Tab-separated table of C-alpha atoms in Angstrom:
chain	number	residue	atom	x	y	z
A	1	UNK	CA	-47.680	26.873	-23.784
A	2	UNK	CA	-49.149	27.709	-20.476
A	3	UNK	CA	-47.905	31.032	-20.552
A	4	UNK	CA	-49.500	32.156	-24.040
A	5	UNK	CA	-53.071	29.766	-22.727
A	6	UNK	CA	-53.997	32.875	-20.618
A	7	UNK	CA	-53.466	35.749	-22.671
A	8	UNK	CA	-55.325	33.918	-25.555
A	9	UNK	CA	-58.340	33.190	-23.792
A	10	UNK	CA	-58.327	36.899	-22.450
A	11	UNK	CA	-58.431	38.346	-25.699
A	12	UNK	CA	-60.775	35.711	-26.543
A	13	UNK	CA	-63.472	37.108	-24.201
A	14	UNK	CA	-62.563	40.437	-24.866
A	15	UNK	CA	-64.436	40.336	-27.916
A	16	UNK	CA	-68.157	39.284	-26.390
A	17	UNK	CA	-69.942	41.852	-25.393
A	18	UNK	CA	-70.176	42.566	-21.225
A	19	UNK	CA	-73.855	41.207	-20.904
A	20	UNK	CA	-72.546	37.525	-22.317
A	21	UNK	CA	-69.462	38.050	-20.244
A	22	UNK	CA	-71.292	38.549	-17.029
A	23	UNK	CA	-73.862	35.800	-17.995
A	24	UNK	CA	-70.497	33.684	-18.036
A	25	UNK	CA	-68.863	34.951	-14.751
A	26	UNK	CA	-72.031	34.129	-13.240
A	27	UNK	CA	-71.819	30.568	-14.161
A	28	UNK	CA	-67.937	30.654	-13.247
A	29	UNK	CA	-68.569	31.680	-10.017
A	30	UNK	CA	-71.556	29.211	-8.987
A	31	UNK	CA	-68.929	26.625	-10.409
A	32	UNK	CA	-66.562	28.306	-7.414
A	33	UNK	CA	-68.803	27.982	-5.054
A	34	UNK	CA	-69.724	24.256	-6.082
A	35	UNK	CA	-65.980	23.578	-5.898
A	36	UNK	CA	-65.807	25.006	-2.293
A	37	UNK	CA	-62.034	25.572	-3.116
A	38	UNK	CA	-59.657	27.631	-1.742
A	39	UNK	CA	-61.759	31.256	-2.987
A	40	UNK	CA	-65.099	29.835	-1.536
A	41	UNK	CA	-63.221	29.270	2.036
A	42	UNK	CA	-61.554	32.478	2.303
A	43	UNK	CA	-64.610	34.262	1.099
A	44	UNK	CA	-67.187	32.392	3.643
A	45	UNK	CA	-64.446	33.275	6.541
A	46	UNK	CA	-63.802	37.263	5.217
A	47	UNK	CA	-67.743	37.474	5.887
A	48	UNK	CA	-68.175	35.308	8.812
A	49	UNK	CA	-65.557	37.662	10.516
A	50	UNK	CA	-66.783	40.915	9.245
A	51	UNK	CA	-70.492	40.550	9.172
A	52	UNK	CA	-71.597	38.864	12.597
A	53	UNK	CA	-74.678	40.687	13.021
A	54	UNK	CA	-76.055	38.468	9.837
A	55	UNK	CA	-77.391	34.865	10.459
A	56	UNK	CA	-75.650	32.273	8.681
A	57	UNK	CA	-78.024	31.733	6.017
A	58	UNK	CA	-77.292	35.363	5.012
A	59	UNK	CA	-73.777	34.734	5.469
A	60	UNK	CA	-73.645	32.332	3.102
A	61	UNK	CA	-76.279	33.443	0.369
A	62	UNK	CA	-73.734	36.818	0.559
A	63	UNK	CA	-70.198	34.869	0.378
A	64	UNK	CA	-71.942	33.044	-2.702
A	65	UNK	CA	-72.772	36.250	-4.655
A	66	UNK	CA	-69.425	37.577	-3.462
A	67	UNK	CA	-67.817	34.632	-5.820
A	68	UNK	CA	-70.125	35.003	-8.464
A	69	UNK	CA	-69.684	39.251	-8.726
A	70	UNK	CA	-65.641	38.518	-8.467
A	71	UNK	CA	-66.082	36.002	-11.305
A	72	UNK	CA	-67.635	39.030	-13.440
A	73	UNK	CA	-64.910	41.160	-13.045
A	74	UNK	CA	-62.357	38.765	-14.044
A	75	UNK	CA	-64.442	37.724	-17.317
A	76	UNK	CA	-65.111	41.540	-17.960
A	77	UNK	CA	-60.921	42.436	-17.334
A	78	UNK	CA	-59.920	41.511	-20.839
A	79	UNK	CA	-62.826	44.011	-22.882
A	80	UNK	CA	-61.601	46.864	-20.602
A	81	UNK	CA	-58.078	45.966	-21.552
A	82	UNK	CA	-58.469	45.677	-24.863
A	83	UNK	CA	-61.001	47.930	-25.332
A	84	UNK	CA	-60.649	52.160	-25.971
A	85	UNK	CA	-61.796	54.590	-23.703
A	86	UNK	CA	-64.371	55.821	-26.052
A	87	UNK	CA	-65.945	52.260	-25.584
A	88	UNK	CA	-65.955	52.246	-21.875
A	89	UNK	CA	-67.212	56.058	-21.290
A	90	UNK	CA	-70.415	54.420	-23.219
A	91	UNK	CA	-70.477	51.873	-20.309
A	92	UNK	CA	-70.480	53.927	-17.442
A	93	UNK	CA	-74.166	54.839	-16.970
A	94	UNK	CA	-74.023	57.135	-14.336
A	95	UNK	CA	-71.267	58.827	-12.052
A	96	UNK	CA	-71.605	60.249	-8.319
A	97	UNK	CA	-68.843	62.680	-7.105
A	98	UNK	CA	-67.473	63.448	-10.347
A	99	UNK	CA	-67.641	66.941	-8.580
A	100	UNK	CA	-65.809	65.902	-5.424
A	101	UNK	CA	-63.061	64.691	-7.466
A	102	UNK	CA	-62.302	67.849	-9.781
A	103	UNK	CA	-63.098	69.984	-7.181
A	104	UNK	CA	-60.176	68.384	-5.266
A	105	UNK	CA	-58.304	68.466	-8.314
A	106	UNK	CA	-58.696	72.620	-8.216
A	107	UNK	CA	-57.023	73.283	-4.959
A	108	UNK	CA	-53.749	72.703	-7.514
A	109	UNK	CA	-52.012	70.085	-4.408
A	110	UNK	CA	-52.806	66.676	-6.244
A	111	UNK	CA	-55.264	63.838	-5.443
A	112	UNK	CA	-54.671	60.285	-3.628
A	113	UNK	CA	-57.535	58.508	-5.373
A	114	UNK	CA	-57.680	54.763	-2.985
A	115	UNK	CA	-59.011	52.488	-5.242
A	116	UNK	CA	-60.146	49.348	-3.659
A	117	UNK	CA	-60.697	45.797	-5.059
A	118	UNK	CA	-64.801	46.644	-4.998
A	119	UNK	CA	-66.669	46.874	-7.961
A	120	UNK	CA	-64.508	46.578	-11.525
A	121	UNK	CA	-61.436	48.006	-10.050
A	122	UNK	CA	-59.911	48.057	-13.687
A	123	UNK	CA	-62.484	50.525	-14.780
A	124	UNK	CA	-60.914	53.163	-12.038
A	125	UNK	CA	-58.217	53.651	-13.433
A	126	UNK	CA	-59.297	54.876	-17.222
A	127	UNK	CA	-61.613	57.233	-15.604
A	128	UNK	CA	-59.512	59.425	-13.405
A	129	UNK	CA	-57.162	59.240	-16.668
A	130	UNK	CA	-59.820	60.852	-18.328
A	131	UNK	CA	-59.714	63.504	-15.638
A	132	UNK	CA	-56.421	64.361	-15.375
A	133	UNK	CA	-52.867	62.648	-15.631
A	134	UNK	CA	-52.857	59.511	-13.537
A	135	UNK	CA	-50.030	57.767	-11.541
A	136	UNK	CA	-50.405	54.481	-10.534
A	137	UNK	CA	-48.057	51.163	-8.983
A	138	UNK	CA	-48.039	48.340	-10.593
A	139	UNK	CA	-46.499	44.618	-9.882
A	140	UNK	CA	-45.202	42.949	-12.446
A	141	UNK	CA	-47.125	39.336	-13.016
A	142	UNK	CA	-45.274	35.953	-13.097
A	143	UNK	CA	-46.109	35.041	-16.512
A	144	UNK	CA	-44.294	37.364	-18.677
A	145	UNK	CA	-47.191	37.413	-21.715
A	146	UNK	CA	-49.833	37.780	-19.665
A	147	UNK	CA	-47.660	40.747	-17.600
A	148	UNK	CA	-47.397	42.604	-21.083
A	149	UNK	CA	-51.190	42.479	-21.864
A	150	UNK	CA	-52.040	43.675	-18.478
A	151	UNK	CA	-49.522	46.367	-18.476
A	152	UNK	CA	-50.446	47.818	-22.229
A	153	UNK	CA	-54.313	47.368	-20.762
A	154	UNK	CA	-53.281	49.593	-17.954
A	155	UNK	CA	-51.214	52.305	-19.661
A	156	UNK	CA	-53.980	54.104	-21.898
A	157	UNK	CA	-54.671	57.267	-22.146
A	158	UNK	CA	-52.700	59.662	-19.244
A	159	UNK	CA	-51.849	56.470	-17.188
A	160	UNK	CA	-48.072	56.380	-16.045
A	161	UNK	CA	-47.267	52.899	-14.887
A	162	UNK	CA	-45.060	53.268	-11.068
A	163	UNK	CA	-43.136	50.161	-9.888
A	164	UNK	CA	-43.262	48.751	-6.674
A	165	UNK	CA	-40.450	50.075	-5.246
A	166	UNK	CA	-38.407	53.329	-4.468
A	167	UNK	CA	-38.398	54.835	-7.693
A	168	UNK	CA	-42.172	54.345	-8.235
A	169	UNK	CA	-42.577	55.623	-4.716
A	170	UNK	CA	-40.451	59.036	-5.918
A	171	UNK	CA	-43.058	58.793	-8.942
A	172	UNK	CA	-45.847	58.600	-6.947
A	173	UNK	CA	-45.023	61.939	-4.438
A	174	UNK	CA	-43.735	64.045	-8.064
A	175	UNK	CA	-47.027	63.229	-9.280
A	176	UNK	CA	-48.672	64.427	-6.246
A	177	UNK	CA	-46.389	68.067	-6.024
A	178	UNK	CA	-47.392	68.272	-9.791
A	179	UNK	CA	-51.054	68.564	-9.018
A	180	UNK	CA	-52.228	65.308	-10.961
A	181	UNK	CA	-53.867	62.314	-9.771
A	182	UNK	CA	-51.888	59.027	-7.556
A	183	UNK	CA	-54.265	56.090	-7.657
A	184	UNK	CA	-53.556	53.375	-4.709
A	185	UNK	CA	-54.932	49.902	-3.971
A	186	UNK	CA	-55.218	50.498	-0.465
A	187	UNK	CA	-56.754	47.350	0.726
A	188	UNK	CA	-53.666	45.216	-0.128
A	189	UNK	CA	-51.720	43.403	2.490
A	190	UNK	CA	-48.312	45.233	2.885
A	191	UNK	CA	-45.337	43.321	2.003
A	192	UNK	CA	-42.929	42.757	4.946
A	193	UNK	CA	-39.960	44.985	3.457
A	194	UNK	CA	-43.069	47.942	3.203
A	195	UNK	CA	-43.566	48.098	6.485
A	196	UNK	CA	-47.373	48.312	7.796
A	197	UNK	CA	-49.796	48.780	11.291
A	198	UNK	CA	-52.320	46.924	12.498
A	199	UNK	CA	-55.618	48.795	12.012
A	200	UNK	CA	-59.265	48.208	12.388
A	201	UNK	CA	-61.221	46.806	9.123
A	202	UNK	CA	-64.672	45.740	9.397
A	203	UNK	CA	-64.362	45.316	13.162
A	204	UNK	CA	-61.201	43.203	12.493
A	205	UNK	CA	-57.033	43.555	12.908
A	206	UNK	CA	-55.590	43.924	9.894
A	207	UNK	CA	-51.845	44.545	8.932
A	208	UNK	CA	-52.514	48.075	6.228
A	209	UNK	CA	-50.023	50.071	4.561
A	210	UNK	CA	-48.412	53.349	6.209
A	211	UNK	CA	-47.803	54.558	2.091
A	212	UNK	CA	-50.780	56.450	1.924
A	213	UNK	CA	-50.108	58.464	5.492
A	214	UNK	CA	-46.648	59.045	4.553
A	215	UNK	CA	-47.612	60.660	1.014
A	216	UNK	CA	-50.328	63.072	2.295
A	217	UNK	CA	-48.457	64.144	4.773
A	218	UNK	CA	-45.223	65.160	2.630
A	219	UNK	CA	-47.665	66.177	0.040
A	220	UNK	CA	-50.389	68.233	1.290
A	221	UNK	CA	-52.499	66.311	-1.480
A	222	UNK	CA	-56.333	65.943	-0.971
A	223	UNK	CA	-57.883	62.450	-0.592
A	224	UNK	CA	-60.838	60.554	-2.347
A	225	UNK	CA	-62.079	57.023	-2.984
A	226	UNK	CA	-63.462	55.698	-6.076
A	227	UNK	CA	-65.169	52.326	-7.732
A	228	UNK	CA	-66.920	51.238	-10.002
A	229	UNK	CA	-70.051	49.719	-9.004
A	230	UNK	CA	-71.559	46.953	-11.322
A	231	UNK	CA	-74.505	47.961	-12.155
A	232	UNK	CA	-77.600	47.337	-15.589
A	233	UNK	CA	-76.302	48.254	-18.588
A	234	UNK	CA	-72.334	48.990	-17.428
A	235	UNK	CA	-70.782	50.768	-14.506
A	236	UNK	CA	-71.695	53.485	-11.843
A	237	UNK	CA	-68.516	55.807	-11.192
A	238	UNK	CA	-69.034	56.041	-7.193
A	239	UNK	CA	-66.207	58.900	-5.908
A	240	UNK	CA	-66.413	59.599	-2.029
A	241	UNK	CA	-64.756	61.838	0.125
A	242	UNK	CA	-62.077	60.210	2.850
A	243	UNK	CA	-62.580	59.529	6.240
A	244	UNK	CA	-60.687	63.116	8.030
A	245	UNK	CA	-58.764	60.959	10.103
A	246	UNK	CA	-56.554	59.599	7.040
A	247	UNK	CA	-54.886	63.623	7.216
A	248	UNK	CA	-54.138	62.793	11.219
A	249	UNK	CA	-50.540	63.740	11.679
A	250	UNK	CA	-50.349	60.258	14.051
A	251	UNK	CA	-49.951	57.171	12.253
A	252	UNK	CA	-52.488	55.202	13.636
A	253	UNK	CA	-55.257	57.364	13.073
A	254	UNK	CA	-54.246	58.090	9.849
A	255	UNK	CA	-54.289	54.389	9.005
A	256	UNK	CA	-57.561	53.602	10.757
A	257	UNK	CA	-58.569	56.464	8.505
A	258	UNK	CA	-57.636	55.034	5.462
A	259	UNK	CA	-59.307	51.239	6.560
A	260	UNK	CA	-62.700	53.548	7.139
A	261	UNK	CA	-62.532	54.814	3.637
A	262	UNK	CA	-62.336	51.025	2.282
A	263	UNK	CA	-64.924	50.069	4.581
A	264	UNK	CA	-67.104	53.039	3.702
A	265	UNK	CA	-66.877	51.795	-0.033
A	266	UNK	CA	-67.694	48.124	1.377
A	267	UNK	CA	-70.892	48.663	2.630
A	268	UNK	CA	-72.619	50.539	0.052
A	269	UNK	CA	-72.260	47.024	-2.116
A	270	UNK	CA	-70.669	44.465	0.191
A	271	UNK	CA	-71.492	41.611	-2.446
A	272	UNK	CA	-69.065	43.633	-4.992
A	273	UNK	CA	-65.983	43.473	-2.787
A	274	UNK	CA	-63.155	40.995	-3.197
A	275	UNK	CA	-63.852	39.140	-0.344
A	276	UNK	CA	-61.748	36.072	-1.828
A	277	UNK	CA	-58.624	37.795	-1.038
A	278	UNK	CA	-56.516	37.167	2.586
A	279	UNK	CA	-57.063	40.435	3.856
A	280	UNK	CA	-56.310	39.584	7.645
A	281	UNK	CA	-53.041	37.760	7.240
A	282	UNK	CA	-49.790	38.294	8.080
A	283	UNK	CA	-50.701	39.918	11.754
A	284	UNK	CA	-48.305	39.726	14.210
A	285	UNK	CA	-48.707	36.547	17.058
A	286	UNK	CA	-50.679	38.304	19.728
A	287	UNK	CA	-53.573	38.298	17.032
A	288	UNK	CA	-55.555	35.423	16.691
A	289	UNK	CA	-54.787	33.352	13.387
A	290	UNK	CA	-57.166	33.565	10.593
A	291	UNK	CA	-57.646	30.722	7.747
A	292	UNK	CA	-57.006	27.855	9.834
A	293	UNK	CA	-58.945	25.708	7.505
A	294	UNK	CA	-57.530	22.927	5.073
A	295	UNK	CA	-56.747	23.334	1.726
């Protein structure tokens, strides 16, 4: 039962239309705040850590919209899912650096779009497919229905679906050599068996994956970022060029490189980032601990 509960209400709300659905993650998320659960803490200590120049009023009035524009996205998931691509162009209203992006594309080596968790990340993805052929990893979900609606969301258009492991890897760099477009969530922690280095984010240590250094410099490939701001009436395609340090030959630049592009994306709507998510976890013991508090 639980298993089919989720995937029913998702195509439930995939039929209102996005106004009602952010109306709804609104309310959602000032429920999440009200709560003060486990999204509310991490969020309030994300911002505390990476915005001390604001006061805590601001602090807090930020972490709450922070809840409230994460609660959007996941009521507006399902209609992007379910939804065809005709029906989304309508949505995006405007797009900046729609040149950078082909332009890229021209040079003939392939693109590394990183796609953070800002904005409606799901909206990314349909876009550069609309561009050109699209690579991009995937984890499979615990609950198996839910998994196959997400996938089949994710797999329009020119989208190939990469796993998260050796063969998706090999997918990812043929992609790359064949001139098309690799999209990575760069902003996730990297899993122990991944390897990672500690890197600068918003002022803070944070463990980030050595993937994207290791395909652009086997590749040649050019590098971009790209979201999709929430903005009236739909979504504002935002595509930026990369810090230069990501194409450092050393490691560590080229990672503090790639944690500047995220944090580049960050501040031009810091209330549209998933701040909810334990980004500065997992750091090795000389590094002070973060989310010490209760659940």
């Amino acid at each position: 039962m639980k298993d089919h509960l989720a995937p029913l209400l998702v195509k439930l709300f995939a039929r209102l239309p996005l106004c009602l659905l952010r109306v709804l993650g609104n309310l959602l998320g000032r429920f999440m705040w009200l709560l003060n659960g486990r999204a509310a803490k991490i969020t309030r200590e994300n911002i505390r850590l990476c915005f001390p120049e604001l006061t805590p009023v601001d602090q807090t009035a930020l972490a709450k919209q922070s809840l409230q524009e994460t609660a959007k996205t996941a009521m507006e998931a399902g209609a992007i899912w379910r939804n065809s691509w005709a029906w989304l162009d309508g949505k995006i209203v405007t797009k900046e650096g729609d040149d950078v992006l082909r332009s890229k594309l021209a040079q003939g080596k392939g693109v590394l779009v990183l796609a953070p968790h800002h904005g409606n990340w799901e909206v990314v993805a349909p876009y550069l497919a609309s561009v050109a052929n699209l690579t991009a990893m995937y984890q499979p979900l615990e609950n198996p229905k839910m998994d196959e609606l997400v996938l089949a969301g994710r797999s329009k258009l020119n989208i190939s679906m990469a796993p998260t492991n050796r063969k998706g890897v090999m997918m990812l760099f043929k992609a790359l050599q064949g001139g098309t477009i690799v999209g990575i969530l760069p902003d996730q922690v990297p899993a122990k068996e991944a390897g990672g280095e500690v890197a600068p984010f918003m002022g803070q240590p944070a463990l980030t994956m050595t993937l994207v250094h290791g395909l652009v410099q086997r590749t040649g490939c050019a590098v971009c970022s790209c979201y999709a701001e929430r903005v009236d009436g739909g979504f504002k395609i935002v595509v930026m060029e990369a810090d230069p340090a990501i194409y450092s030959e050393d490691l560590q630049t080229s990672v503090a490189g790639l944690n500047a592009s995220v944090a580049a994306c960050v501040k031009r709507a810091p209330a549209q980032y998933q701040w909810e998510y334990k980004r500065f976890r997992r750091l090795p013991p000389e590094y002070p601990k973060c989310y010490q508090f209760k659940r």
